[in-house]
Tab-separated table of C-alpha atoms in Angstrom:
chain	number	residue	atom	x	y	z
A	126	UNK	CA	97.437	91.351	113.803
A	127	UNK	CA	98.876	94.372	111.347
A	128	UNK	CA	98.109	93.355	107.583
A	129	UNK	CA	99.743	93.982	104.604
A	130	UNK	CA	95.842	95.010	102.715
A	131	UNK	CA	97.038	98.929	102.240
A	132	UNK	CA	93.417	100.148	102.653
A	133	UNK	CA	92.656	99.570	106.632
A	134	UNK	CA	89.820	102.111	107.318
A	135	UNK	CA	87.716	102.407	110.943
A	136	UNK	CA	84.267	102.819	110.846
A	137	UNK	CA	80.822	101.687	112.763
A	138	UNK	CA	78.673	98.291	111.869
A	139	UNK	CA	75.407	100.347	110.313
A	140	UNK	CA	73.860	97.012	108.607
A	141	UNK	CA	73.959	93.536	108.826
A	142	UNK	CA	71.827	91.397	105.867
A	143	UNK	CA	72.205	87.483	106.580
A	144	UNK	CA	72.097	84.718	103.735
A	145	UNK	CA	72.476	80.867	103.437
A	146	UNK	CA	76.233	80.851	103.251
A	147	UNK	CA	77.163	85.046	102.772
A	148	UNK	CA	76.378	88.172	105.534
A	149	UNK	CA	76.200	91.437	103.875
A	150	UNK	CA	77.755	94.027	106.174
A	151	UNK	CA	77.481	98.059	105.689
A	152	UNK	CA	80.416	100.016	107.507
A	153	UNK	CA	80.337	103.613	107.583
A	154	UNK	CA	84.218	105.080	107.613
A	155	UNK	CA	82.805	108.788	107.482
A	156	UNK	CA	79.764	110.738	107.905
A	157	UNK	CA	77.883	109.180	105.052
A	158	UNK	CA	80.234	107.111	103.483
A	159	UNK	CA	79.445	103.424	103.748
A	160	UNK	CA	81.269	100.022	102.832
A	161	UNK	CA	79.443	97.488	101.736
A	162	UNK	CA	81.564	93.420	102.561
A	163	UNK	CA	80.743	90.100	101.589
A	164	UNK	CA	81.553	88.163	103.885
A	165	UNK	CA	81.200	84.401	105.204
A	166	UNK	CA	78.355	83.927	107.431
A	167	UNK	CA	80.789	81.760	110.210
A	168	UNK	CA	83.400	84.635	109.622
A	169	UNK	CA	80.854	87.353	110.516
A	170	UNK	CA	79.621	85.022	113.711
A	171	UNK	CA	83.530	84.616	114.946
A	172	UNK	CA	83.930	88.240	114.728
A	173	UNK	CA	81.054	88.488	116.809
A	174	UNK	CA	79.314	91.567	114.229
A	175	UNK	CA	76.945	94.015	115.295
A	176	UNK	CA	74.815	96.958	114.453
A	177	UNK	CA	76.606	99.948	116.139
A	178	UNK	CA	80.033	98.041	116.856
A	179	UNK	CA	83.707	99.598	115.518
A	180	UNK	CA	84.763	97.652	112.803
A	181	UNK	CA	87.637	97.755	109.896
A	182	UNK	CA	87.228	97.321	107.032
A	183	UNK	CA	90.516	96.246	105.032
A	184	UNK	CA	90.981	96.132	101.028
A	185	UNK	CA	94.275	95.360	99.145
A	186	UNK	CA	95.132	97.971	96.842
A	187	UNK	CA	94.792	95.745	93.715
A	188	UNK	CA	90.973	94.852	94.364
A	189	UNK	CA	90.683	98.580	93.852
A	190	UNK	CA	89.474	100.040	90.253
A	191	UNK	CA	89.825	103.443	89.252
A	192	UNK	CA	86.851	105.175	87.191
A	193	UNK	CA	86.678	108.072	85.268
A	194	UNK	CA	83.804	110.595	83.511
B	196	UNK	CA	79.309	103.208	82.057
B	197	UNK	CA	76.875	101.740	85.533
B	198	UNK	CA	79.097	98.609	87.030
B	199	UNK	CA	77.911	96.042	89.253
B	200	UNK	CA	80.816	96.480	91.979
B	201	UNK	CA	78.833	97.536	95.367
B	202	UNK	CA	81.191	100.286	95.978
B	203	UNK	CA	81.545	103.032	93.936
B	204	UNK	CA	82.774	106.320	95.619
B	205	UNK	CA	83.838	109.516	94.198
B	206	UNK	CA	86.738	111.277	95.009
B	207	UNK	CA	90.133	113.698	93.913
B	208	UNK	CA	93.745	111.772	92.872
B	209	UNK	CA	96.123	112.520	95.394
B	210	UNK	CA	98.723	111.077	94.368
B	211	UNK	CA	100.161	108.772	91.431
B	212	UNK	CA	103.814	106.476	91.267
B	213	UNK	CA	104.531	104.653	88.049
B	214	UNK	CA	105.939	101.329	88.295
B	215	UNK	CA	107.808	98.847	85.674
B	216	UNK	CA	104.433	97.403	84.726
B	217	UNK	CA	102.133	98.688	87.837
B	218	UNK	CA	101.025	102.174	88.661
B	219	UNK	CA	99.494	103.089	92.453
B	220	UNK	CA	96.873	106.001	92.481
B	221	UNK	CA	95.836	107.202	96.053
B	222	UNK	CA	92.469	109.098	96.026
B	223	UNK	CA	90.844	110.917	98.711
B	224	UNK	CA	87.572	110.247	99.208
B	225	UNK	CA	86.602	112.261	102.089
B	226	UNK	CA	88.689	115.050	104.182
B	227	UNK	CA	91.611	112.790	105.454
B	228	UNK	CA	90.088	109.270	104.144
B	229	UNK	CA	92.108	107.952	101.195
B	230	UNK	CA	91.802	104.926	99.248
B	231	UNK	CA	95.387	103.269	97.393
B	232	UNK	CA	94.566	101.505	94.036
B	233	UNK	CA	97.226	99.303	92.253
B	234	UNK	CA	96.204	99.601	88.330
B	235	UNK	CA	98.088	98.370	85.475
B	236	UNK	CA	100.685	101.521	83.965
B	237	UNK	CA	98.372	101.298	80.439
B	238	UNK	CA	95.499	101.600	82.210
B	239	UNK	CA	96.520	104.785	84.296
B	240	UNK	CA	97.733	106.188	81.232
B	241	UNK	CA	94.389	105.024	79.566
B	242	UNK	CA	92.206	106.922	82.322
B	243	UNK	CA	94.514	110.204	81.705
B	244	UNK	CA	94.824	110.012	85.258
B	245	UNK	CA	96.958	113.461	86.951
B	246	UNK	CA	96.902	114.561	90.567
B	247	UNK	CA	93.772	116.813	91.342
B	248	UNK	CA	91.229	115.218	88.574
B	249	UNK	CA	87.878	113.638	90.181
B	250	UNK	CA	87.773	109.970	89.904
B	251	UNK	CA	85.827	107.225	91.663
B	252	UNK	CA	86.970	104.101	93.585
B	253	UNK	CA	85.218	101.209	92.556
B	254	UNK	CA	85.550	97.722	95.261
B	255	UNK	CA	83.314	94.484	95.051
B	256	UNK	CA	81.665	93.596	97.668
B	257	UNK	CA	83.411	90.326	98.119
B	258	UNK	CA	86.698	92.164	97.936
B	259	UNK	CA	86.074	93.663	101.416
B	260	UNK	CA	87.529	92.110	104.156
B	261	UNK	CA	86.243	93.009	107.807
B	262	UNK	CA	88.292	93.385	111.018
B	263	UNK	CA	87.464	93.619	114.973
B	264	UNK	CA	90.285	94.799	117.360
C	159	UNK	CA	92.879	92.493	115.125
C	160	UNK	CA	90.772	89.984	114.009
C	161	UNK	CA	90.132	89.619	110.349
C	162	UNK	CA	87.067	88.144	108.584
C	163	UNK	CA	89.480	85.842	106.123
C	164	UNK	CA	88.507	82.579	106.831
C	165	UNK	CA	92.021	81.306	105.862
C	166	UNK	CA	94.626	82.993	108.521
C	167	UNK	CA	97.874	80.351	108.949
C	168	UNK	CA	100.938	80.867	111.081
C	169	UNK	CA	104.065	80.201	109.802
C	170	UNK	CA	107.575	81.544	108.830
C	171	UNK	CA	108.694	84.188	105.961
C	172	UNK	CA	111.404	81.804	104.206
C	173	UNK	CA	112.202	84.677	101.525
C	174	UNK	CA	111.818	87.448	100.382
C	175	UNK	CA	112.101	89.451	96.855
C	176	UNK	CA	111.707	92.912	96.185
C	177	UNK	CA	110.450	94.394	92.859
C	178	UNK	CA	109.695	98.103	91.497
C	179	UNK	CA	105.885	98.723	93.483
C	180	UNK	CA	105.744	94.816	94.776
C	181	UNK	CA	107.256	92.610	96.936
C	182	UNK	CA	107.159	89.148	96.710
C	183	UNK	CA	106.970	87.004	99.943
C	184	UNK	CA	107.559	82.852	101.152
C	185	UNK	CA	105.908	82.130	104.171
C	186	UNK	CA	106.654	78.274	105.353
C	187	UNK	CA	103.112	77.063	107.241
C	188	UNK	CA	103.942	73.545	107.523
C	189	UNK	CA	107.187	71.735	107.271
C	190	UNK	CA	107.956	71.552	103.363
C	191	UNK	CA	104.588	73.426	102.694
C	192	UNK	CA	105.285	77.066	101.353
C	193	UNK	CA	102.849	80.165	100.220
C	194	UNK	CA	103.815	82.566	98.227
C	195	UNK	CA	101.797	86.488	98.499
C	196	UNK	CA	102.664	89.223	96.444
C	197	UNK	CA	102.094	92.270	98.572
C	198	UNK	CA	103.362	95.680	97.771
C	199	UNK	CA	106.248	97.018	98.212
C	200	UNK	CA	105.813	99.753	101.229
C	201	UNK	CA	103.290	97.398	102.918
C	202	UNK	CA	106.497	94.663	102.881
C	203	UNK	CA	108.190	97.782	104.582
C	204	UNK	CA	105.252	98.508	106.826
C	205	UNK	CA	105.536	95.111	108.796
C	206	UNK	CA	108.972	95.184	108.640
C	207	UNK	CA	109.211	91.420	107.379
C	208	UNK	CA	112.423	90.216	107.456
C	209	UNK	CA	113.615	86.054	106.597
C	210	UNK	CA	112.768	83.920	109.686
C	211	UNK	CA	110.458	86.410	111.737
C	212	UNK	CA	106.924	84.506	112.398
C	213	UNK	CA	103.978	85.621	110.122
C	214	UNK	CA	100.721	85.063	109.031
C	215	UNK	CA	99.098	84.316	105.863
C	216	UNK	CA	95.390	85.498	105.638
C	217	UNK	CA	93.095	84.108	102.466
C	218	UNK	CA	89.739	84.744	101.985
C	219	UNK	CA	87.335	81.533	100.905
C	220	UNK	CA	86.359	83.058	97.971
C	221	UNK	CA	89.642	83.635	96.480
C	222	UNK	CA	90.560	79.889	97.230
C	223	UNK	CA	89.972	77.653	93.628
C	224	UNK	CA	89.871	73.689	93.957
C	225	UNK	CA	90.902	71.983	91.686
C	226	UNK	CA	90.819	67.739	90.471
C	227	UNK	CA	93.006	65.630	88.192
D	240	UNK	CA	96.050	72.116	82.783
D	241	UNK	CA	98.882	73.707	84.248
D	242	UNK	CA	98.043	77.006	85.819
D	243	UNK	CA	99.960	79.928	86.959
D	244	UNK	CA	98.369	80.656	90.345
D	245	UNK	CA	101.664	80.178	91.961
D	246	UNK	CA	100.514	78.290	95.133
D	247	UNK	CA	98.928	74.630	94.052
D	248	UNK	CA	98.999	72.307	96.887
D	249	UNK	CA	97.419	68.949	97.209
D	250	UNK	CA	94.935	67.622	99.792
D	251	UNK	CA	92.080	65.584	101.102
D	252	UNK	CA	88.110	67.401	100.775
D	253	UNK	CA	87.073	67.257	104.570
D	254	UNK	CA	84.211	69.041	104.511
D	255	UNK	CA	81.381	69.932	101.768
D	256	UNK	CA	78.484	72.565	102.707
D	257	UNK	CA	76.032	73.265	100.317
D	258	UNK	CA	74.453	76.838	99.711
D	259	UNK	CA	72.068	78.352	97.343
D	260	UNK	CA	74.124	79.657	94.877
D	261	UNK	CA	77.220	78.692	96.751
D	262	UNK	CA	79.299	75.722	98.052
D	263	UNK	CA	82.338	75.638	100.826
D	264	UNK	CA	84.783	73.027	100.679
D	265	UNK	CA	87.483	72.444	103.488
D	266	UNK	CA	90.586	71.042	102.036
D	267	UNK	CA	93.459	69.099	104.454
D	268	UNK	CA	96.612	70.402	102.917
D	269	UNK	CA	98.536	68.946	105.678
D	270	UNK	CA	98.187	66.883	109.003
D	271	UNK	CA	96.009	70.008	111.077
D	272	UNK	CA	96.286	72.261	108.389
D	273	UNK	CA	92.691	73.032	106.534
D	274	UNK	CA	91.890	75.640	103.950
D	275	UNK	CA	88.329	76.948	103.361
D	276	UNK	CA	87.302	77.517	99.876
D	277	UNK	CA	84.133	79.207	98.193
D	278	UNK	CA	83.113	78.131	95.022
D	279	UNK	CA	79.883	77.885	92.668
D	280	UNK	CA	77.971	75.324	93.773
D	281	UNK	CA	78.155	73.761	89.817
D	282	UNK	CA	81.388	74.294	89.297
D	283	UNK	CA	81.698	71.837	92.789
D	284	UNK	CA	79.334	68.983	90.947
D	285	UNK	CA	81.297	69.838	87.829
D	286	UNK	CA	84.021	68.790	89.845
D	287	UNK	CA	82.217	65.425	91.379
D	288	UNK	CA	83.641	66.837	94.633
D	289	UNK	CA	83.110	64.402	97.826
D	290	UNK	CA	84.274	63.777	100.761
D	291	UNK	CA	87.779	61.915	101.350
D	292	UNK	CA	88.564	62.293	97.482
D	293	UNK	CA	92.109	64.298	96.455
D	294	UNK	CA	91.742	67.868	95.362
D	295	UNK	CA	94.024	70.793	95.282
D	296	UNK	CA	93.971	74.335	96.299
D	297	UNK	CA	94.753	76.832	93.943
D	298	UNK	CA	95.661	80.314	95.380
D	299	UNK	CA	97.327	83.277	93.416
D	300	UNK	CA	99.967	84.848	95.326
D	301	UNK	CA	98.163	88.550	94.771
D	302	UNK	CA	95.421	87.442	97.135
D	303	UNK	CA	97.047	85.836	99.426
D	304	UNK	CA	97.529	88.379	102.270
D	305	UNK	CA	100.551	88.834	105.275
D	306	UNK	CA	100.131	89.543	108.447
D	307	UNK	CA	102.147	89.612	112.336
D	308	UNK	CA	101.494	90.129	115.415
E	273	UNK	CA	94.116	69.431	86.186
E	274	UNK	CA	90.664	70.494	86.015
E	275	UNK	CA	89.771	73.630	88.500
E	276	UNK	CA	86.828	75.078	89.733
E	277	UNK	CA	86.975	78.560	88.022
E	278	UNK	CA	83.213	78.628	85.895
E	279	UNK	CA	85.224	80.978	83.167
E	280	UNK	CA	88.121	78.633	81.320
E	281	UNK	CA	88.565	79.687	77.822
E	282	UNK	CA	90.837	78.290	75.000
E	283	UNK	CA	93.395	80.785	72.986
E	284	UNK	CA	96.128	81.745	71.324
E	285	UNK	CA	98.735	84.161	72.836
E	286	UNK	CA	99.535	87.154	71.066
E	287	UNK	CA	102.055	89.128	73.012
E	288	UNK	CA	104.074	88.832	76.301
E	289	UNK	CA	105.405	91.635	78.003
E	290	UNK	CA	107.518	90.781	81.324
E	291	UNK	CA	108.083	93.209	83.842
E	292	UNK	CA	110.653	92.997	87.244
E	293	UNK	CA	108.406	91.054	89.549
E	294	UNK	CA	105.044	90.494	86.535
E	295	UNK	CA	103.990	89.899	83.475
E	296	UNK	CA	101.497	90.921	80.814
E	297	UNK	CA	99.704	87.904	78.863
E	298	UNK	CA	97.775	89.175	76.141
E	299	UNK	CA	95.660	85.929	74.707
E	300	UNK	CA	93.052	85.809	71.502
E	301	UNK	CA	89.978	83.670	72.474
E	302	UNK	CA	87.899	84.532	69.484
E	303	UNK	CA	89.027	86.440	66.544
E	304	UNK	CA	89.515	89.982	67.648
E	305	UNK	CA	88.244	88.997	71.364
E	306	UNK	CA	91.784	89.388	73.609
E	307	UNK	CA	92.236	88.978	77.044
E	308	UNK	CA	94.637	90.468	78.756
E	309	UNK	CA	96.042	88.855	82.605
E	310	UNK	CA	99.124	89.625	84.649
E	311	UNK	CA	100.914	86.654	86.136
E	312	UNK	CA	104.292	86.516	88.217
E	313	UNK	CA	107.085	86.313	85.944
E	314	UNK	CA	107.732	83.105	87.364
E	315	UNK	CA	105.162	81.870	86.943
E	316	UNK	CA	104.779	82.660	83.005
E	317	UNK	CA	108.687	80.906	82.696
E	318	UNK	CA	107.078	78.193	84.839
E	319	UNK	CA	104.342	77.797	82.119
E	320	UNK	CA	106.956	78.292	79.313
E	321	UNK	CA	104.579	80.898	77.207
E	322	UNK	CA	105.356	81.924	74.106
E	323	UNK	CA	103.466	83.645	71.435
E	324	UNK	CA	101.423	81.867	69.425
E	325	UNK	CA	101.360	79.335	71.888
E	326	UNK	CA	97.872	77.242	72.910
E	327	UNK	CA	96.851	78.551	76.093
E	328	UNK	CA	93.699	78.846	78.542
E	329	UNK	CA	92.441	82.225	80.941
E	330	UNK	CA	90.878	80.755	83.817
E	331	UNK	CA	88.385	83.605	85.473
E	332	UNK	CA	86.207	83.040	88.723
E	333	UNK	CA	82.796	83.880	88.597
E	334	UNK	CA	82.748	85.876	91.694
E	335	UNK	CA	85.887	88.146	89.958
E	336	UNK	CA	83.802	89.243	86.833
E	337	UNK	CA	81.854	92.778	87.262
E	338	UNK	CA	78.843	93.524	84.645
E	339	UNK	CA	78.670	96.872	83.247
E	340	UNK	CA	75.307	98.902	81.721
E	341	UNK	CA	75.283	101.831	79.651
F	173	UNK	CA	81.883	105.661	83.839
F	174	UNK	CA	85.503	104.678	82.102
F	175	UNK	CA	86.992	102.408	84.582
F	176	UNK	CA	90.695	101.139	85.017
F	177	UNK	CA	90.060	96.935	84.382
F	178	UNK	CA	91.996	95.889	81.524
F	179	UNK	CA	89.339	93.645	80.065
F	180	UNK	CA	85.832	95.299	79.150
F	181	UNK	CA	84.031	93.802	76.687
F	182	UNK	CA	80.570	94.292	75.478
F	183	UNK	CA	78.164	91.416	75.024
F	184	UNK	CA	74.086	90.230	75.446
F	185	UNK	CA	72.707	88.756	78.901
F	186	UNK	CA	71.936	85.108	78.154
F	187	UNK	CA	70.938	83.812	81.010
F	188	UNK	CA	70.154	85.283	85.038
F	189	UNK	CA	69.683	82.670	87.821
F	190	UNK	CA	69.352	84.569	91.412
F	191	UNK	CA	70.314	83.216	94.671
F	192	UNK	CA	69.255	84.020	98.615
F	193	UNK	CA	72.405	87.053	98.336
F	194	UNK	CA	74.173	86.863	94.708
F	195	UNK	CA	72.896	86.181	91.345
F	196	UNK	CA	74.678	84.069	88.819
F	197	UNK	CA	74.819	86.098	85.394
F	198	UNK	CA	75.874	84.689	81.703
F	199	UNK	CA	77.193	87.049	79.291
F	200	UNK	CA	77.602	85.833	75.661
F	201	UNK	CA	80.921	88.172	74.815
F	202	UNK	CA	81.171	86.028	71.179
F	203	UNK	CA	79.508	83.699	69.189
F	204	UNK	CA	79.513	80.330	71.622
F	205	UNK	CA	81.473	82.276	74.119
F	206	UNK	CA	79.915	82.754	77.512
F	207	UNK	CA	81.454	83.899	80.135
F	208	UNK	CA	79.969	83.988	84.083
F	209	UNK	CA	79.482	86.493	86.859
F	210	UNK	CA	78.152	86.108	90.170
F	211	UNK	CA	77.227	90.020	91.492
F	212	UNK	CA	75.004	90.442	94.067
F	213	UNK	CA	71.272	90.253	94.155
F	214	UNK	CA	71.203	94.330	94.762
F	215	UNK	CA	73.652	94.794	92.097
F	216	UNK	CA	71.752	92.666	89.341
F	217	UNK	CA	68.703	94.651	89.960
F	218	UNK	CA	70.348	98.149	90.422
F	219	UNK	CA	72.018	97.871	86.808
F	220	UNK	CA	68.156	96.265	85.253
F	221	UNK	CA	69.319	93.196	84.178
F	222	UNK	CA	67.304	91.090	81.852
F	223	UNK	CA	67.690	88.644	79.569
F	224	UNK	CA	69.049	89.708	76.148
F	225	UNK	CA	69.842	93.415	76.829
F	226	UNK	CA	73.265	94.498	75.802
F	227	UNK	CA	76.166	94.580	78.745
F	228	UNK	CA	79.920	94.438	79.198
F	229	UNK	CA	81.730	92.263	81.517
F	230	UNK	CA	85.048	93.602	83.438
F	231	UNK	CA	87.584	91.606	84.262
F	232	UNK	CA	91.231	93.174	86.172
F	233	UNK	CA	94.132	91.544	84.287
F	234	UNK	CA	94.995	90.552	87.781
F	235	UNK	CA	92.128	88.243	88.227
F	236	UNK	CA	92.949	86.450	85.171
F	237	UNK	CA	94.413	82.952	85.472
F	238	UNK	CA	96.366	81.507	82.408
F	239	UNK	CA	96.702	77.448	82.215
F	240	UNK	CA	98.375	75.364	79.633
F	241	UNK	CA	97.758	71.857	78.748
């Protein structure tokens, strides 16, 4: 499935933190630039997530702030 | 100003195109990696944002969606 | 790909309207049951979305109020 | 209260799973058609949410993503 | 209709600015304390604002950062 | 850090409650006006959060609702 998010990035599954009802996943897109994701804990178990495996991660462009100095 | 968004990564503004009310900033984060934010035209004005300054992304957490081929 | 939204319906885009930076978009999930997504304007172009072609609508949990009379 | 998240639509609680700080409600909008939704677990005992009892979903159209095949 | 968002706050509004496909909602909760949200443009018809109008912001829990010095 | 969310005002910790993965936080932005965030655990003890010490919350005019009775 293509989605509309405008921020679809590839990267590798570095982390994985589980928690009653959220997983917190780390995805590196680039040598030493990780994204952390909230997820669901059933969303990360469908998606079948694991240390090491290729992963997206996908962001729309108005969940994105700006910050300046 | 520290905020509690997970994701805060620094980069250079690529790119800015003003809108009726919106403004979209892409940023480059890392050689080739860029990031497209949707901010309000005030705000973008606000920031003093022009192609070239440093500026940071900053994404929640449970703004991050995850994908598996 | 497979997306960590825990909300992803299939339906049909019923209309479509298209603003300065966004676009906004009817997709029909149910008979008589419409959503509406506001998504911008190149990503509309991206996925080439045109009135009647299937498509899906992808929410995530935590952007998903309830609400009680 | 009238709100302006553009896509209100009424249904039947299916589900209710409790978390720590968290609570996940599935809503029936439609005959087969469920919707997942995250919220504080006080704001769902605020809302005396329980099984079989109408509630809607409340969904702005900026986070509601697209998506095809 | 009463809705799960733990932020609902009572105001006046103070100035409306519509755009092509939003609009700008700037509402007074406390004296001097405004808030400002964009809606669809639809959606703010739909609600029939006007300044100086009664009117509520409605603000998830999970969509509020926190900010140190 | 200057950052592009509309809303950023400045107010005292109240009250911290932390959860297995997030932590619920209450702001006092006013006089009798609270206002709640749920960040993650991480986050809440990255930016040394404690009850009474001065903070802003930061809210995108995007993720503000507006109702009307």
């Amino acid at each position: 499935m293509k989605i509309s998010a405008r921020n679809v990035l590839k990267g590798t599954v570095k982390e994985i933190s589980v928690g009653a009802i959220n997983t917190e996943v780390t995805i590196e897109i680039a040598p030493g630039i990780e994204i952390v994701s909230i997820i669901t804990k059933s969303s990360a178990e469908r998606l079948d997530l694991t240390e090491g495996k290729e992963a997206y991660v996908a962001i729309k462009s108005s969940d994105v702030l700006v910050g300046v100095d």
